[in-house]
Amino acid sequence: GENVEQHPSTLSVQEGDSAVIKCTYSDSASNYFPWYKQELGKRPQLIIDIRSNVGEKKDQRIAVTLNKTAKHFSLHITETQPEDSAVYFCAASKHNAGNMLTFGGGTRLMVKP
Amino acid sequence: EAQVTQNPRYLITVTGKKLTVTCSQNMNHEYMSWYRQDPGLGLRQIYYSMNVEVTDKGDVPEGYKVSRKEKRNFPLILESPSPNQTSLYFCASKQGGNTGELFFGEGSRLTVL
C-alpha cells in the first residue's frame, strides 16, 4: 500500500520567516495530495490540496509544490505568524482507493514571536 | 451546521470493558472513517466505510469493530479494550471519490487502564 513520509517532525521558525515541510510518497498512482492543519486540541482541517495534473498551487501565504517524478510534495508557508503554530499533516490518495487517504507522521511547527 | 459529532469526547475505562464510540454526520456523506492519532505516528486508519453496509479494514483494525447500518452513523466498537488502545480517536466523513475535504469530528480521547 501507500507509504507517506514527512519531514521534519518538528520545525521552529521566527515570526516572519518561511517554513517548508516535505513529504514523499511511494505509490506512483497517487493523484491527490492534501495538507491538513491541526491546532492544539482541535480537529485536523484541510488547508490546501493539489492534484497530480498541477505542479504548484498557491493560496495567500501558503503554497504546495508537487514533483511527480521524484514522488515528493512540499508545503511552503511564507511570512509565518504565531497563529500558524500547529501540527501539519500531508496525505496522499489515489482514485478508487478504498482507504482514501494515507497520512504522513505530522510536523509540529512552532512560530516564535 | 455541517458537522461530524463524536461521543464521548473523553473516556477512562478498564481493560476488557466493552465500549462504543459513536459518530454521526449530517452532510449525507457516503464515506466515513475512523482514525487513531498517536504521537509521532500521525493519523492511522482503523476502518472505513464507502457506503451503507459496506465496511473495510484500514491499516490498524485489530481490536476494533464497526458497523454502518445507516448513512449518517458509523460507531466504533472496542469489544475488549486493552491499554495499547489508549489514544485519540477521530471519526471523519467525505463525499465519494478520492478528492475533496475530509471532515473530522472533534476527537475522542480514550484511556484504557
PDB file of N, CA and C in Angstrom, chain B residues 36-83:
ATOM      1  N   ARG B  36      -6.943   6.731  14.432  1.00  0.00           N
ATOM      2  CA  ARG B  36      -6.384   6.958  15.747  1.00  0.00           C
ATOM      3  C   ARG B  36      -5.117   7.787  15.583  1.00  0.00           C
ATOM      4  N   GLN B  37      -4.900   8.682  16.523  1.00  0.00           N
ATOM      5  CA  GLN B  37      -3.743   9.568  16.473  1.00  0.00           C
ATOM      6  C   GLN B  37      -2.872   9.331  17.688  1.00  0.00           C
ATOM      7  N   ASP B  38      -1.640   8.948  17.420  1.00  0.00           N
ATOM      8  CA  ASP B  38      -0.663   8.703  18.473  1.00  0.00           C
ATOM      9  C   ASP B  38       0.579   9.531  18.162  1.00  0.00           C
ATOM     10  N   PRO B  39       1.265  10.028  19.189  1.00  0.00           N
ATOM     11  CA  PRO B  39       2.434  10.896  18.969  1.00  0.00           C
ATOM     12  C   PRO B  39       3.456  10.273  18.024  1.00  0.00           C
ATOM     13  N   GLY B  40       3.856  11.029  17.015  1.00  0.00           N
ATOM     14  CA  GLY B  40       4.874  10.567  16.075  1.00  0.00           C
ATOM     15  C   GLY B  40       4.386   9.606  15.009  1.00  0.00           C
ATOM     16  N   LEU B  41       3.153   9.150  15.131  1.00  0.00           N
ATOM     17  CA  LEU B  41       2.631   8.162  14.173  1.00  0.00           C
ATOM     18  C   LEU B  41       1.574   8.742  13.250  1.00  0.00           C
ATOM     19  N   GLY B  42       1.260   9.993  13.411  1.00  0.00           N
ATOM     20  CA  GLY B  42       0.274  10.613  12.543  1.00  0.00           C
ATOM     21  C   GLY B  42      -1.122  10.075  12.761  1.00  0.00           C
ATOM     22  N   LEU B  43      -1.880  10.064  11.700  1.00  0.00           N
ATOM     23  CA  LEU B  43      -3.259   9.573  11.734  1.00  0.00           C
ATOM     24  C   LEU B  43      -3.299   8.224  11.019  1.00  0.00           C
ATOM     25  N   ARG B  44      -3.626   7.207  11.767  1.00  0.00           N
ATOM     26  CA  ARG B  44      -3.663   5.872  11.173  1.00  0.00           C
ATOM     27  C   ARG B  44      -5.117   5.396  11.073  1.00  0.00           C
ATOM     28  N   GLN B  45      -5.440   4.869   9.919  1.00  0.00           N
ATOM     29  CA  GLN B  45      -6.827   4.495   9.674  1.00  0.00           C
ATOM     30  C   GLN B  45      -7.142   3.139  10.294  1.00  0.00           C
ATOM     31  N   ILE B  46      -8.290   3.065  10.973  1.00  0.00           N
ATOM     32  CA  ILE B  46      -8.708   1.840  11.640  1.00  0.00           C
ATOM     33  C   ILE B  46      -9.665   1.058  10.729  1.00  0.00           C
ATOM     34  N   TYR B  47     -10.773   1.676  10.387  1.00  0.00           N
ATOM     35  CA  TYR B  47     -11.773   1.108   9.492  1.00  0.00           C
ATOM     36  C   TYR B  47     -12.363   2.246   8.676  1.00  0.00           C
ATOM     37  N   TYR B  48     -12.927   1.879   7.540  1.00  0.00           N
ATOM     38  CA  TYR B  48     -13.634   2.853   6.729  1.00  0.00           C
ATOM     39  C   TYR B  48     -14.876   2.213   6.120  1.00  0.00           C
ATOM     40  N   SER B  49     -15.745   3.078   5.624  1.00  0.00           N
ATOM     41  CA  SER B  49     -16.988   2.597   5.006  1.00  0.00           C
ATOM     42  C   SER B  49     -17.275   3.448   3.774  1.00  0.00           C
ATOM     43  N   MET B  50     -17.441   2.789   2.648  1.00  0.00           N
ATOM     44  CA  MET B  50     -17.718   3.505   1.402  1.00  0.00           C
ATOM     45  C   MET B  50     -19.195   3.841   1.264  1.00  0.00           C
ATOM     46  N   ASN B  51     -20.053   3.112   1.983  1.00  0.00           N
ATOM     47  CA  ASN B  51     -21.496   3.382   1.949  1.00  0.00           C
ATOM     48  C   ASN B  51     -22.188   2.461   2.954  1.00  0.00           C
ATOM     49  N   VAL B  52     -23.488   2.567   3.042  1.00  0.00           N
ATOM     50  CA  VAL B  52     -24.252   1.755   3.987  1.00  0.00           C
ATOM     51  C   VAL B  52     -23.970   0.268   3.757  1.00  0.00           C
ATOM     52  N   GLU B  53     -23.717  -0.432   4.855  1.00  0.00           N
ATOM     53  CA  GLU B  53     -23.464  -1.882   4.854  1.00  0.00           C
ATOM     54  C   GLU B  53     -22.174  -2.270   4.132  1.00  0.00           C
ATOM     55  N   VAL B  54     -21.311  -1.297   3.856  1.00  0.00           N
ATOM     56  CA  VAL B  54     -20.021  -1.586   3.223  1.00  0.00           C
ATOM     57  C   VAL B  54     -18.910  -1.056   4.121  1.00  0.00           C
ATOM     58  N   THR B  55     -18.166  -1.961   4.749  1.00  0.00           N
ATOM     59  CA  THR B  55     -17.064  -1.551   5.616  1.00  0.00           C
ATOM     60  C   THR B  55     -15.823  -2.350   5.260  1.00  0.00           C
ATOM     61  N   ASP B  56     -14.665  -1.787   5.588  1.00  0.00           N
ATOM     62  CA  ASP B  56     -13.422  -2.494   5.286  1.00  0.00           C
ATOM     63  C   ASP B  56     -12.332  -2.054   6.244  1.00  0.00           C
ATOM     64  N   LYS B  57     -11.335  -2.908   6.394  1.00  0.00           N
ATOM     65  CA  LYS B  57     -10.250  -2.636   7.318  1.00  0.00           C
ATOM     66  C   LYS B  57      -9.307  -1.575   6.760  1.00  0.00           C
ATOM     67  N   GLY B  58      -8.792  -0.762   7.678  1.00  0.00           N
ATOM     68  CA  GLY B  58      -7.742   0.178   7.345  1.00  0.00           C
ATOM     69  C   GLY B  58      -6.389  -0.419   7.698  1.00  0.00           C
ATOM     70  N   ASP B  59      -5.498   0.413   8.189  1.00  0.00           N
ATOM     71  CA  ASP B  59      -4.142  -0.043   8.485  1.00  0.00           C
ATOM     72  C   ASP B  59      -3.997  -0.716   9.847  1.00  0.00           C
ATOM     73  N   VAL B  60      -4.847  -0.334  10.815  1.00  0.00           N
ATOM     74  CA  VAL B  60      -4.709  -0.861  12.185  1.00  0.00           C
ATOM     75  C   VAL B  60      -6.061  -1.313  12.732  1.00  0.00           C
ATOM     76  N   PRO B  61      -6.685  -2.336  12.144  1.00  0.00           N
ATOM     77  CA  PRO B  61      -8.039  -2.722  12.553  1.00  0.00           C
ATOM     78  C   PRO B  61      -8.127  -3.647  13.770  1.00  0.00           C
ATOM     79  N   GLU B  62      -6.995  -4.219  14.186  1.00  0.00           N
ATOM     80  CA  GLU B  62      -7.045  -5.237  15.244  1.00  0.00           C
ATOM     81  C   GLU B  62      -7.603  -4.665  16.535  1.00  0.00           C
ATOM     82  N   GLY B  63      -8.592  -5.371  17.099  1.00  0.00           N
ATOM     83  CA  GLY B  63      -9.194  -4.970  18.364  1.00  0.00           C
ATOM     84  C   GLY B  63     -10.393  -4.051  18.215  1.00  0.00           C
ATOM     85  N   TYR B  64     -10.769  -3.743  16.979  1.00  0.00           N
ATOM     86  CA  TYR B  64     -11.882  -2.825  16.723  1.00  0.00           C
ATOM     87  C   TYR B  64     -12.923  -3.485  15.830  1.00  0.00           C
ATOM     88  N   LYS B  65     -14.151  -3.006  15.968  1.00  0.00           N
ATOM     89  CA  LYS B  65     -15.221  -3.375  15.043  1.00  0.00           C
ATOM     90  C   LYS B  65     -15.988  -2.121  14.695  1.00  0.00           C
ATOM     91  N   VAL B  66     -16.661  -2.158  13.543  1.00  0.00           N
ATOM     92  CA  VAL B  66     -17.511  -1.037  13.131  1.00  0.00           C
ATOM     93  C   VAL B  66     -18.775  -1.592  12.496  1.00  0.00           C
ATOM     94  N   SER B  67     -19.742  -0.723  12.319  1.00  0.00           N
ATOM     95  CA  SER B  67     -20.938  -1.079  11.556  1.00  0.00           C
ATOM     96  C   SER B  67     -21.440   0.163  10.845  1.00  0.00           C
ATOM     97  N   ARG B  68     -22.158  -0.035   9.764  1.00  0.00           N
ATOM     98  CA  ARG B  68     -22.733   1.102   9.012  1.00  0.00           C
ATOM     99  C   ARG B  68     -24.132   0.699   8.564  1.00  0.00           C
ATOM    100  N   LYS B  69     -25.042   0.773   9.514  1.00  0.00           N
ATOM    101  CA  LYS B  69     -26.432   0.405   9.237  1.00  0.00           C
ATOM    102  C   LYS B  69     -27.208   1.573   8.637  1.00  0.00           C
ATOM    103  N   GLU B  70     -26.761   2.776   8.926  1.00  0.00           N
ATOM    104  CA  GLU B  70     -27.395   3.975   8.380  1.00  0.00           C
ATOM    105  C   GLU B  70     -26.296   4.853   7.798  1.00  0.00           C
ATOM    106  N   LYS B  71     -26.666   5.680   6.858  1.00  0.00           N
ATOM    107  CA  LYS B  71     -25.666   6.501   6.186  1.00  0.00           C
ATOM    108  C   LYS B  71     -24.998   7.473   7.145  1.00  0.00           C
ATOM    109  N   ARG B  72     -25.724   8.013   8.102  1.00  0.00           N
ATOM    110  CA  ARG B  72     -25.184   9.067   8.942  1.00  0.00           C
ATOM    111  C   ARG B  72     -24.350   8.562  10.111  1.00  0.00           C
ATOM    112  N   ASN B  73     -24.479   7.295  10.483  1.00  0.00           N
ATOM    113  CA  ASN B  73     -23.820   6.794  11.704  1.00  0.00           C
ATOM    114  C   ASN B  73     -22.750   5.752  11.418  1.00  0.00           C
ATOM    115  N   PHE B  74     -21.677   5.837  12.166  1.00  0.00           N
ATOM    116  CA  PHE B  74     -20.556   4.894  11.967  1.00  0.00           C
ATOM    117  C   PHE B  74     -19.880   4.668  13.320  1.00  0.00           C
ATOM    118  N   PRO B  75     -20.459   3.842  14.177  1.00  0.00           N
ATOM    119  CA  PRO B  75     -19.890   3.631  15.507  1.00  0.00           C
ATOM    120  C   PRO B  75     -18.634   2.761  15.493  1.00  0.00           C
ATOM    121  N   LEU B  76     -17.741   3.058  16.419  1.00  0.00           N
ATOM    122  CA  LEU B  76     -16.508   2.271  16.610  1.00  0.00           C
ATOM    123  C   LEU B  76     -16.665   1.485  17.903  1.00  0.00           C
ATOM    124  N   ILE B  77     -16.471   0.182  17.820  1.00  0.00           N
ATOM    125  CA  ILE B  77     -16.687  -0.704  18.955  1.00  0.00           C
ATOM    126  C   ILE B  77     -15.370  -1.332  19.382  1.00  0.00           C
ATOM    127  N   LEU B  78     -15.082  -1.226  20.674  1.00  0.00           N
ATOM    128  CA  LEU B  78     -13.936  -1.926  21.250  1.00  0.00           C
ATOM    129  C   LEU B  78     -14.505  -3.017  22.145  1.00  0.00           C
ATOM    130  N   GLU B  79     -14.457  -4.249  21.662  1.00  0.00           N
ATOM    131  CA  GLU B  79     -15.103  -5.354  22.374  1.00  0.00           C
ATOM    132  C   GLU B  79     -14.408  -5.644  23.704  1.00  0.00           C
ATOM    133  N   SER B  80     -13.093  -5.620  23.704  1.00  0.00           N
ATOM    134  CA  SER B  80     -12.320  -5.893  24.908  1.00  0.00           C
ATOM    135  C   SER B  80     -11.100  -4.976  24.926  1.00  0.00           C
ATOM    136  N   PRO B  81     -11.301  -3.730  25.340  1.00  0.00           N
ATOM    137  CA  PRO B  81     -10.215  -2.742  25.258  1.00  0.00           C
ATOM    138  C   PRO B  81      -8.967  -3.165  26.016  1.00  0.00           C
ATOM    139  N   SER B  82      -7.825  -2.785  25.468  1.00  0.00           N
ATOM    140  CA  SER B  82      -6.547  -3.035  26.127  1.00  0.00           C
ATOM    141  C   SER B  82      -5.774  -1.716  26.211  1.00  0.00           C
ATOM    142  N   PRO B  83      -4.792  -1.637  27.114  1.00  0.00           N
ATOM    143  CA  PRO B  83      -4.056  -0.375  27.284  1.00  0.00           C
ATOM    144  C   PRO B  83      -3.438   0.164  25.997  1.00  0.00           C
TER     145      PRO B  83
END
